[in-house]
Coordinates of C-alpha atoms (C1' of nucleotides) in Angstrom, one line a residue:
Chain V
M1 CA -19.9 -54.5 151.3
N2 CA -23.1 -54.6 153.2
E3 CA -21.8 -52.6 156.1
T4 CA -24.8 -50.4 156.5
G5 CA -24.5 -51.0 160.3
A6 CA -28.2 -51.0 160.9
R7 CA -30.0 -54.3 161.2
L8 CA -32.6 -53.9 158.5
P9 CA -34.7 -56.7 157.0
K10 CA -33.0 -58.5 154.2
Y11 CA -35.5 -57.5 151.6
H12 CA -35.1 -53.9 152.7
R13 CA -31.3 -54.0 152.3
I14 CA -31.8 -55.5 148.8
A15 CA -34.2 -52.8 147.9
D16 CA -31.7 -50.2 149.2
A17 CA -28.9 -51.7 147.2
L18 CA -30.9 -51.6 144.0
R19 CA -32.3 -48.1 144.7
E20 CA -28.7 -46.9 145.2
Q21 CA -27.7 -48.4 141.8
I22 CA -30.6 -46.6 140.2
R23 CA -29.8 -43.3 142.0
T24 CA -26.2 -43.3 140.9
G25 CA -27.1 -44.2 137.3
R26 CA -25.4 -47.5 137.5
L27 CA -28.8 -48.8 136.5
A28 CA -30.1 -46.2 134.1
P29 CA -33.8 -45.7 133.0
G30 CA -34.8 -48.4 130.6
D31 CA -32.1 -50.8 131.8
R32 CA -33.1 -54.3 132.7
L33 CA -32.4 -55.5 136.2
P34 CA -30.7 -58.8 136.7
A35 CA -33.2 -61.8 136.9
E36 CA -34.7 -62.5 140.2
T37 CA -32.8 -65.7 140.5
A38 CA -29.5 -63.9 139.8
I39 CA -30.3 -61.2 142.4
A40 CA -31.2 -63.9 144.9
A41 CA -27.9 -65.6 144.3
T42 CA -25.8 -62.4 144.7
H43 CA -27.5 -61.6 148.0
H44 CA -27.5 -65.2 149.2
T45 CA -31.3 -65.3 149.6
S46 CA -34.4 -66.8 148.1
V47 CA -36.4 -65.6 145.2
P48 CA -39.5 -64.6 147.2
T49 CA -37.4 -62.3 149.3
V50 CA -36.0 -60.7 146.2
R51 CA -39.6 -60.3 144.9
Q52 CA -40.5 -58.6 148.1
A53 CA -37.7 -56.1 147.7
M54 CA -38.8 -55.5 144.1
S55 CA -42.4 -54.9 145.2
V56 CA -41.0 -52.1 147.4
L57 CA -39.3 -50.4 144.4
R58 CA -42.4 -51.0 142.3
A59 CA -44.5 -49.2 144.9
E60 CA -42.0 -46.4 144.8
G61 CA -42.4 -46.1 141.0
L62 CA -38.8 -46.9 140.4
I63 CA -39.1 -50.1 138.4
E64 CA -41.6 -51.9 136.3
S65 CA -41.8 -55.6 135.5
R66 CA -42.8 -57.1 132.2
H67 CA -43.9 -60.7 132.3
G68 CA -41.6 -63.0 130.4
I69 CA -39.2 -60.2 129.6
G70 CA -37.7 -58.8 132.7
T71 CA -37.8 -55.9 135.2
F72 CA -36.8 -52.4 134.0
V73 CA -35.8 -49.1 135.5
R74 CA -38.7 -46.7 134.9
A75 CA -38.1 -43.5 133.0
T76 CA -39.0 -40.7 135.3
H77 CA -39.8 -37.4 133.5
R78 CA -41.9 -34.6 134.7
L79 CA -41.6 -32.9 131.3
Q80 CA -45.1 -31.7 130.6
R81 CA -46.0 -28.5 132.1
R82 CA -49.0 -26.5 131.9
S83 CA -50.2 -23.0 132.7
R84 CA -53.9 -22.8 133.4
N85 CA -54.6 -19.2 132.8
R86 CA -56.6 -20.4 129.9
Y87 CA -58.2 -17.1 129.1
G88 CA -54.8 -15.5 128.5
E89 CA -53.4 -12.2 129.6
A90 CA -54.9 -10.9 126.4
R91 CA -58.0 -13.0 126.2
G92 CA -58.0 -14.8 123.0
R93 CA -54.4 -15.9 123.2
D94 CA -54.3 -19.5 124.0
G95 CA -52.3 -19.5 127.2
L96 CA -53.2 -22.9 128.2
L97 CA -50.7 -25.2 126.7
T98 CA -47.0 -24.4 126.8
N99 CA -46.2 -27.6 124.9
T100 CA -48.2 -28.1 121.8
L101 CA -49.8 -31.5 122.0
R102 CA -51.7 -33.5 119.5
H103 CA -55.3 -33.1 120.3
E104 CA -58.1 -35.4 119.4
I105 CA -61.8 -35.5 120.1
A106 CA -62.5 -38.9 121.5
S107 CA -66.3 -38.7 121.5
V108 CA -69.1 -36.1 121.7
G109 CA -72.6 -36.7 122.7
I110 CA -75.4 -36.2 125.1
E111 CA -74.8 -38.0 128.4
P112 CA -75.9 -37.9 132.0
A113 CA -73.6 -35.6 133.9
P114 CA -71.3 -37.5 136.4
E115 CA -72.0 -36.5 140.0
Q116 CA -69.0 -34.1 140.5
I117 CA -69.7 -32.4 137.2
A118 CA -73.4 -32.1 137.9
D119 CA -72.5 -30.4 141.2
C120 CA -70.4 -27.8 139.4
L121 CA -73.1 -27.3 136.7
N122 CA -75.7 -26.7 139.5
V123 CA -77.9 -29.5 138.1
E124 CA -79.0 -32.8 139.6
A125 CA -76.7 -35.8 139.0
G126 CA -77.7 -37.6 135.9
T127 CA -79.1 -34.5 134.1
E128 CA -78.3 -34.8 130.4
V129 CA -75.5 -32.5 129.1
V130 CA -73.5 -32.2 125.9
A131 CA -70.1 -33.8 126.6
R132 CA -67.0 -33.4 124.5
H133 CA -64.3 -35.9 125.4
R134 CA -60.8 -35.3 124.3
R135 CA -57.4 -36.9 124.5
L136 CA -54.0 -35.3 124.2
Y137 CA -50.8 -36.9 123.2
D138 CA -47.2 -35.7 123.6
E139 CA -44.5 -35.5 120.9
E140 CA -43.9 -39.2 121.1
D141 CA -47.6 -40.0 120.8
R142 CA -48.0 -41.1 124.4
L143 CA -51.4 -40.3 126.0
T144 CA -50.7 -37.5 128.5
E145 CA -54.1 -36.0 129.2
I146 CA -57.7 -37.1 129.1
G147 CA -60.4 -34.5 129.6
A148 CA -63.9 -33.4 128.7
S149 CA -66.0 -30.3 128.5
Y150 CA -69.6 -30.4 129.7
L151 CA -72.1 -27.9 128.3
P152 CA -75.7 -27.5 129.3
K153 CA -78.1 -28.7 126.7
D154 CA -79.8 -25.4 126.3
I155 CA -76.4 -24.0 125.2
A156 CA -74.9 -26.6 123.0
A157 CA -77.6 -29.1 121.9
G158 CA -78.4 -28.7 118.2
T159 CA -75.3 -26.6 117.5
Y160 CA -72.0 -27.5 115.9
L161 CA -70.7 -28.2 119.4
E162 CA -72.4 -31.5 119.1
E163 CA -70.2 -32.5 116.2
P164 CA -67.3 -34.8 117.0
T165 CA -64.7 -32.5 115.4
V166 CA -62.2 -30.1 116.8
V167 CA -63.7 -26.6 116.8
P168 CA -61.8 -23.9 115.0
K169 CA -61.3 -21.6 118.0
A170 CA -61.3 -21.7 121.7
L171 CA -64.4 -23.5 123.0
F172 CA -65.2 -20.7 125.3
R173 CA -65.3 -18.3 122.4
C174 CA -67.7 -20.6 120.5
V175 CA -70.0 -20.6 123.5
E176 CA -69.8 -16.9 123.8
D177 CA -70.5 -16.4 120.1
L178 CA -73.4 -18.9 120.1
T179 CA -75.1 -17.5 123.2
G180 CA -74.1 -13.9 123.3
R181 CA -73.2 -14.4 126.9
R182 CA -69.7 -13.7 128.4
Y183 CA -67.4 -15.8 130.5
T184 CA -66.7 -13.6 133.6
D185 CA -65.8 -15.9 136.5
A186 CA -64.0 -19.2 136.9
R187 CA -63.5 -21.7 139.6
D188 CA -60.8 -24.4 139.5
Q189 CA -60.8 -27.4 141.8
V190 CA -57.6 -29.5 141.9
T191 CA -57.3 -32.8 143.6
A192 CA -54.7 -35.6 143.4
R193 CA -56.3 -39.0 143.7
R194 CA -55.6 -42.6 142.8
A195 CA -56.3 -43.5 139.2
T196 CA -59.4 -45.5 138.5
D197 CA -58.9 -48.8 136.8
A198 CA -59.9 -47.3 133.5
E199 CA -57.5 -44.4 133.9
A200 CA -54.6 -46.6 134.9
D201 CA -55.4 -48.8 131.9
R202 CA -55.5 -45.9 129.5
F203 CA -52.4 -44.2 130.8
G204 CA -50.5 -47.4 131.4
L205 CA -50.0 -46.6 135.1
P206 CA -49.0 -49.1 137.8
L207 CA -51.3 -50.0 140.7
G208 CA -51.9 -47.3 143.2
A209 CA -50.6 -44.5 140.9
Y210 CA -52.0 -41.0 141.2
V211 CA -53.6 -38.6 138.8
L212 CA -54.1 -34.9 139.0
H213 CA -57.7 -34.0 138.4
L214 CA -58.7 -30.4 137.5
I215 CA -62.3 -29.3 137.3
H216 CA -62.9 -25.9 135.8
T217 CA -66.2 -24.1 136.1
A218 CA -66.9 -21.0 134.1
T219 CA -69.9 -18.7 134.8
D220 CA -71.3 -15.5 133.3
E221 CA -72.0 -12.3 135.1
N222 CA -75.3 -13.7 136.5
G223 CA -73.5 -16.7 138.0
D224 CA -75.0 -19.1 135.5
V225 CA -72.6 -21.9 134.6
L226 CA -71.7 -21.9 130.9
E227 CA -69.2 -24.7 130.9
V228 CA -67.6 -27.2 133.2
S229 CA -64.4 -28.9 131.9
E230 CA -62.1 -31.5 133.5
S231 CA -58.6 -32.6 132.8
I232 CA -56.8 -35.6 134.1
W233 CA -53.1 -36.3 134.0
P234 CA -50.8 -38.9 135.5
A235 CA -49.6 -37.0 138.6
D236 CA -45.9 -37.7 137.9
N237 CA -46.0 -36.0 134.5
V238 CA -47.4 -32.6 135.2
I239 CA -46.7 -29.4 136.9
F240 CA -49.2 -26.6 137.1
V241 CA -48.0 -23.1 136.8
D242 CA -50.3 -20.2 137.4
H243 CA -49.6 -16.5 137.3
Y244 CA -52.0 -13.9 138.7
P245 CA -51.9 -10.3 139.9
I246 CA -52.3 -9.5 143.5
P247 CA -55.0 -6.9 144.0
A248 CA -53.7 -3.6 145.4
G249 CA -56.5 -3.4 148.0
P250 CA -57.0 -1.5 151.2
T251 CA -55.9 -2.6 154.6
G252 CA -57.5 -4.8 157.2
E253 CA -55.8 -6.7 159.9
T254 CA -55.8 -10.5 160.1
G255 CA -54.8 -12.7 162.9
S256 CA -53.3 -15.4 160.8
E257 CA -49.7 -15.4 159.7
I258 CA -50.1 -17.2 156.5
Chain N
M1 CA -70.6 -67.3 145.4
N2 CA -67.4 -66.9 143.5
E3 CA -69.1 -66.7 140.2
T4 CA -67.3 -63.7 138.8
G5 CA -66.9 -65.7 135.6
A6 CA -63.4 -64.5 134.8
R7 CA -60.5 -66.6 135.8
L8 CA -58.6 -64.2 138.0
P9 CA -55.7 -65.1 140.2
K10 CA -56.8 -66.2 143.6
Y11 CA -55.1 -63.3 145.5
H12 CA -57.0 -60.9 143.1
R13 CA -60.3 -62.5 143.9
I14 CA -59.6 -62.2 147.6
A15 CA -58.7 -58.6 147.2
D16 CA -61.9 -58.0 145.2
A17 CA -64.0 -59.7 147.9
L18 CA -62.4 -57.6 150.7
R19 CA -62.6 -54.4 148.6
E20 CA -66.3 -55.1 148.0
Q21 CA -66.9 -55.5 151.8
I22 CA -65.2 -52.1 152.3
R23 CA -67.1 -50.4 149.5
T24 CA -70.5 -51.6 150.8
G25 CA -69.6 -50.6 154.4
R26 CA -69.8 -54.1 155.6
L27 CA -66.2 -53.3 156.7
A28 CA -66.3 -49.7 157.9
P29 CA -63.4 -47.3 158.3
G30 CA -61.6 -48.2 161.5
D31 CA -62.8 -51.8 161.5
R32 CA -60.4 -54.6 161.9
L33 CA -60.2 -57.2 159.2
P34 CA -60.2 -60.9 160.1
A35 CA -56.8 -62.3 160.9
E36 CA -54.7 -63.5 157.9
T37 CA -55.1 -67.0 159.0
A38 CA -58.9 -66.7 159.2
I39 CA -59.1 -65.2 155.8
A40 CA -56.9 -67.9 154.4
A41 CA -59.3 -70.5 155.9
T42 CA -62.4 -68.9 154.5
H43 CA -60.9 -68.7 151.1
H44 CA -59.3 -72.2 151.2
T45 CA -55.9 -70.9 150.6
S46 CA -52.6 -70.2 152.3
V47 CA -51.5 -67.2 154.4
P48 CA -48.9 -65.8 151.9
T49 CA -51.6 -65.7 149.3
V50 CA -53.8 -63.7 151.6
R51 CA -50.9 -61.4 152.4
Q52 CA -50.5 -60.8 148.6
A53 CA -54.1 -59.8 148.4
M54 CA -53.7 -57.4 151.3
S55 CA -50.6 -55.9 149.8
V56 CA -52.8 -54.9 146.8
L57 CA -55.3 -53.2 149.1
R58 CA -52.5 -51.6 151.0
A59 CA -51.1 -50.1 147.8
E60 CA -54.6 -48.8 147.0
G61 CA -54.7 -47.1 150.4
L62 CA -57.7 -49.0 151.6
I63 CA -56.2 -50.8 154.5
E64 CA -53.4 -50.4 157.0
S65 CA -51.7 -53.0 159.1
R66 CA -50.4 -52.6 162.6
H67 CA -47.9 -55.1 163.8
G68 CA -49.2 -57.3 166.6
I69 CA -52.7 -55.7 166.5
G70 CA -54.3 -56.4 163.2
T71 CA -55.2 -54.9 159.8
F72 CA -57.7 -52.1 159.7
V73 CA -59.8 -50.3 157.1
R74 CA -58.4 -46.8 156.6
A75 CA -60.4 -43.7 157.1
T76 CA -60.6 -41.9 153.9
H77 CA -61.6 -38.3 154.3
R78 CA -60.8 -35.5 151.9
L79 CA -62.2 -33.0 154.4
Q80 CA -59.6 -30.3 154.3
R81 CA -60.2 -27.8 151.7
R82 CA -58.3 -24.8 150.8
S83 CA -58.7 -21.8 148.7
R84 CA -55.5 -20.3 147.6
N85 CA -56.5 -16.7 146.7
R86 CA -54.5 -15.8 149.8
Y87 CA -54.7 -12.1 149.2
G88 CA -58.4 -12.1 149.4
E89 CA -61.0 -10.4 147.3
A90 CA -60.6 -7.5 149.5
R91 CA -57.0 -7.7 150.3
G92 CA -56.5 -8.0 154.0
R93 CA -59.1 -10.5 154.5
D94 CA -57.5 -13.9 155.1
G95 CA -59.1 -15.9 152.3
L96 CA -56.6 -18.7 152.6
L97 CA -58.0 -21.1 155.0
T98 CA -61.6 -22.2 154.9
N99 CA -61.0 -24.4 157.9
T100 CA -59.4 -22.8 160.8
L101 CA -56.5 -24.9 161.8
R102 CA -54.1 -24.8 164.7
H103 CA -51.0 -23.1 163.5
E104 CA -47.6 -23.5 164.9
I105 CA -44.1 -22.1 164.0
A106 CA -41.8 -25.1 163.9
S107 CA -38.6 -23.2 163.5
V108 CA -37.3 -19.9 162.2
G109 CA -33.8 -19.2 161.1
I110 CA -31.2 -18.4 158.4
E111 CA -30.7 -21.4 156.2
P112 CA -29.4 -22.1 152.7
A113 CA -32.3 -22.1 150.3
P114 CA -33.2 -25.5 148.8
E115 CA -32.7 -25.7 145.1
Q116 CA -36.4 -25.3 144.0
I117 CA -36.9 -22.4 146.4
A118 CA -33.7 -20.7 145.3
D119 CA -34.9 -21.0 141.7
C120 CA -38.1 -19.2 142.6
L121 CA -36.1 -16.5 144.6
N122 CA -33.8 -15.9 141.6
V123 CA -30.8 -16.7 143.7
E124 CA -28.2 -19.4 143.5
A125 CA -28.9 -22.7 145.3
G126 CA -27.5 -22.5 148.8
T127 CA -27.9 -18.8 149.2
E128 CA -28.8 -18.0 152.8
V129 CA -32.4 -16.8 153.4
V130 CA -34.7 -16.4 156.4
A131 CA -36.9 -19.5 156.6
R132 CA -40.0 -19.7 158.7
H133 CA -41.2 -23.3 159.0
R134 CA -44.7 -24.0 160.1
R135 CA -47.0 -26.9 160.9
L136 CA -50.8 -26.9 160.8
Y137 CA -53.0 -29.3 162.6
D138 CA -56.7 -30.1 162.2
E139 CA -59.5 -30.2 164.7
E140 CA -58.3 -33.5 166.0
D141 CA -54.8 -32.4 166.2
R142 CA -53.5 -34.4 163.3
L143 CA -50.7 -32.9 161.3
T144 CA -52.3 -31.8 158.0
E145 CA -49.9 -29.4 156.4
I146 CA -46.2 -28.5 156.6
G147 CA -44.9 -25.5 155.0
A148 CA -42.4 -22.7 155.1
S149 CA -41.9 -19.1 154.0
Y150 CA -38.6 -18.1 152.6
L151 CA -37.6 -14.4 152.7
P152 CA -34.5 -12.8 151.3
K153 CA -32.0 -11.8 154.0
D154 CA -32.1 -8.1 153.0
I155 CA -35.8 -8.1 153.7
A156 CA -36.2 -10.1 156.9
A157 CA -32.8 -10.5 158.6
G158 CA -32.6 -8.5 161.8
T159 CA -36.4 -7.9 161.9
Y160 CA -39.0 -9.5 164.0
L161 CA -39.6 -11.9 161.2
E162 CA -36.6 -13.7 162.4
E163 CA -38.3 -14.5 165.7
P164 CA -39.9 -17.9 166.1
T165 CA -43.3 -16.6 167.0
V166 CA -46.5 -16.3 165.0
V167 CA -46.7 -12.8 163.5
P168 CA -49.8 -10.8 164.4
K169 CA -51.0 -10.3 160.8
A170 CA -50.6 -11.8 157.4
L171 CA -46.9 -12.3 156.6
F172 CA -47.2 -10.4 153.3
R173 CA -48.4 -7.4 155.1
C174 CA -45.5 -7.6 157.5
V175 CA -43.1 -7.6 154.6
E176 CA -44.9 -4.7 153.0
D177 CA -44.9 -2.6 156.1
L178 CA -41.2 -3.4 156.8
T179 CA -40.0 -2.7 153.3
G180 CA -42.5 -0.2 151.9
R181 CA -42.7 -2.4 148.8
R182 CA -46.0 -3.9 147.5
Y183 CA -46.9 -7.5 146.5
T184 CA -48.2 -7.1 143.0
D185 CA -47.8 -10.5 141.2
A186 CA -47.8 -14.1 142.2
R187 CA -46.9 -17.4 140.6
D188 CA -48.1 -20.7 142.0
Q189 CA -46.6 -24.0 141.0
V190 CA -48.5 -27.2 142.0
T191 CA -47.2 -30.7 141.7
A192 CA -48.2 -34.1 143.1
R193 CA -45.2 -36.2 143.9
R194 CA -44.3 -39.1 146.2
A195 CA -43.7 -38.2 149.8
T196 CA -40.1 -38.1 150.9
D197 CA -39.2 -40.5 153.7
A198 CA -39.2 -37.5 156.1
E199 CA -42.6 -36.4 155.0
A200 CA -44.1 -39.9 155.1
D201 CA -42.8 -40.2 158.6
R202 CA -44.2 -36.9 159.8
F203 CA -47.6 -37.4 158.2
G204 CA -47.7 -41.1 159.0
L205 CA -48.2 -42.0 155.3
P206 CA -47.7 -45.5 153.8
L207 CA -45.0 -46.3 151.3
G208 CA -45.5 -44.7 147.9
A209 CA -48.1 -42.2 149.1
Y210 CA -48.4 -38.9 147.4
V211 CA -48.3 -35.3 148.6
L212 CA -49.4 -32.1 146.9
H213 CA -46.7 -29.5 146.9
L214 CA -47.5 -25.9 146.3
I215 CA -44.8 -23.3 145.7
H216 CA -46.0 -19.7 145.8
T217 CA -43.8 -16.9 144.6
A218 CA -44.7 -13.2 145.2
T219 CA -43.0 -10.3 143.5
D220 CA -43.3 -6.5 143.5
E221 CA -43.9 -4.2 140.6
N222 CA -40.3 -4.5 139.5
G223 CA -40.4 -8.2 139.4
D224 CA -38.2 -8.6 142.5
V225 CA -39.2 -11.6 144.6
L226 CA -40.4 -10.6 148.0
E227 CA -41.3 -14.0 149.3
V228 CA -41.5 -17.7 148.4
S229 CA -43.6 -20.0 150.4
E230 CA -44.4 -23.7 150.1
S231 CA -47.1 -25.9 151.5
I232 CA -47.2 -29.7 151.5
W233 CA -50.2 -31.8 152.2
P234 CA -50.9 -35.5 152.0
A235 CA -52.5 -35.7 148.6
D236 CA -55.6 -37.7 149.8
N237 CA -56.6 -35.0 152.2
V238 CA -56.7 -31.8 150.2
I239 CA -58.7 -30.2 147.5
F240 CA -57.6 -26.9 146.1
V241 CA -60.4 -24.4 145.2
D242 CA -59.5 -21.3 143.4
H243 CA -61.8 -18.5 142.2
Y244 CA -60.7 -15.9 139.7
P245 CA -62.2 -13.4 137.3
I246 CA -62.0 -14.0 133.5
P247 CA -60.7 -10.9 131.9
A248 CA -63.1 -9.3 129.5
G249 CA -60.6 -8.8 126.8
P250 CA -60.7 -8.2 123.0
T251 CA -60.9 -10.9 120.4
G252 CA -58.2 -12.9 118.7
E253 CA -58.7 -16.3 117.1
T254 CA -56.9 -19.4 118.2
G255 CA -56.6 -22.7 116.6
S256 CA -57.0 -24.8 119.7
E257 CA -60.3 -26.0 121.0
I258 CA -59.3 -26.1 124.6
Chain B
dC1 C1' -49.2 -65.7 177.8
dA2 C1' -51.8 -66.0 173.2
dG3 C1' -52.7 -63.7 169.0
dT4 C1' -51.3 -60.7 165.6
dG5 C1' -48.6 -59.3 161.5
dG6 C1' -43.5 -59.3 159.6
dT7 C1' -39.8 -61.9 157.6
dC8 C1' -38.0 -65.8 155.1
dT9 C1' -37.5 -70.3 153.0
dA10 C1' -37.2 -73.8 149.1
dG11 C1' -39.4 -75.3 146.4
dA12 C1' -43.7 -76.1 142.6
dC13 C1' -46.1 -75.0 138.5
dC14 C1' -47.9 -71.6 135.1
dA15 C1' -48.0 -67.8 131.5
dC16 C1' -45.6 -65.0 128.7
dG17 C1' -42.3 -63.4 124.9
dC18 C1' -38.7 -64.7 122.1
dG19 C1' -35.9 -67.3 119.1
Chain E
dG1 C1' -37.2 -74.7 124.0
dC2 C1' -35.6 -71.4 127.2
dG3 C1' -35.5 -67.8 130.4
dT4 C1' -38.4 -64.5 132.3
dG5 C1' -41.7 -63.0 135.8
dG6 C1' -46.5 -64.5 138.0
dT7 C1' -48.9 -67.4 141.2
dC8 C1' -49.1 -70.4 145.1
dT9 C1' -47.8 -73.6 148.9
dA10 C1' -46.9 -75.1 153.8
dG11 C1' -44.6 -74.4 156.7
dA12 C1' -40.7 -71.8 160.1
dC13 C1' -39.4 -68.4 163.3
dC14 C1' -39.4 -63.5 164.9
dA15 C1' -41.4 -59.0 166.8
dC16 C1' -45.0 -56.5 168.5
dT17 C1' -49.1 -55.7 171.4
dG18 C1' -52.3 -56.5 174.9
dC19 C1' -53.9 -59.1 178.7

DNA sequence: CAGTGGTCTAGACCACGCG
DNA sequence: GCGTGGTCTAGACCACTGC
């Protein structure tokens, strides 16, 4: 039945055959693939060639091998979703999470700001800030987000924001109440990048997997940064959704179509 | 020299050694790595083991092999940047592109809407719409973005928006002028996902690479969708930056810290 | 042509998880 | 112990590129 016509490498044809079985549901998520030796036999080839085919599917995120157990079809679910208008239509309503997730403060303390964060805080890299690290888990208690909020020391040091407990209301409201200043402008930066080793480890991601990295900077009416926070998700599990009004401004011609 | 202490697999140590040379700049972007046989000799191992090490670095996006030529350190540049407040602070100013890119209409015509797009347009999958496909190139004429705008037939069919030429002003303004309706609300969806074969091919991406996919939906004051547009970039090359005001609303307590 | 990476083999032995 | 995948070998031959 290998009448694909084209003259593809053997490992490629094996990968195609397995991919097709996964696509059609003949091999469902969670199913174990036949052993490498078995696949080699059915395709009249050697084990290393089968392993090469599997490395293709592994790079595509379709399968996952567990040493001593077998190779399994990965569950692919982009279930989590997230709207990032965190200040709500009516400010005060928590518009951030559309799924309620278990939320846990991993650690809180004074640390030197990482370079990217320092850039957003308008301070030199290494300047000490109050950092609140958090972890979010889904309904099945899988880690789905890691993140942190970074606050200038002159805002948060010595306050209850330095305690490693979940604060009773939105963090931005805590900062506003403590300082008397108001959050007026925000900047979000979103990148997709490869997971660091530490991230891959914590999320249980395969080699080369991507994460989405959001850095949110909030400033007051003077342009002073009140807070920088970051969130990191496995890229395959998240979709950002963002609603915003389009200003009904005056005219002005532009030369660009987009 | 190989006193890492830990007892890592040989291919892993080779990958570490090469990665370190890349990190320190000893092997700069564009440089050719030694031949596989040479690396095997220096590490007293076999060629397949070296190839295994290289497949690790390839999955990490650090190197790239060209058949018959050699293996090269990949240039990693996240230069492109993009702000997506496309309607400008003062509407009419093109706030979309912070780099000016060469812009080209790939094709324009009436097509059935892809499923995701149809969802956003509030029509059934397969409904015919006017699609304007575009390609954007950077200063060095490399393809950096592919995208499309989808317009309902009752808006764009029979107008100059069906011509395969770049329109003289922002597309949204064309639609407003043609219909007399106003863009009032927008929704953006952002996901990172693996490139399809076609995308990998067009962008020249390696297997398993990711793209960022933005779907933008614009509606008028009645909630009717005027336009859906999508943009796709290689994930490694783009950073979204988005500025927006934080509404100065009333209070309201929330139980969530974030 | 020589040199490169791409494909493929037929084994060996090890490490892991389970019964 | 047994079956699984993980590591590694020492080759062979092919396909591509550039000279």
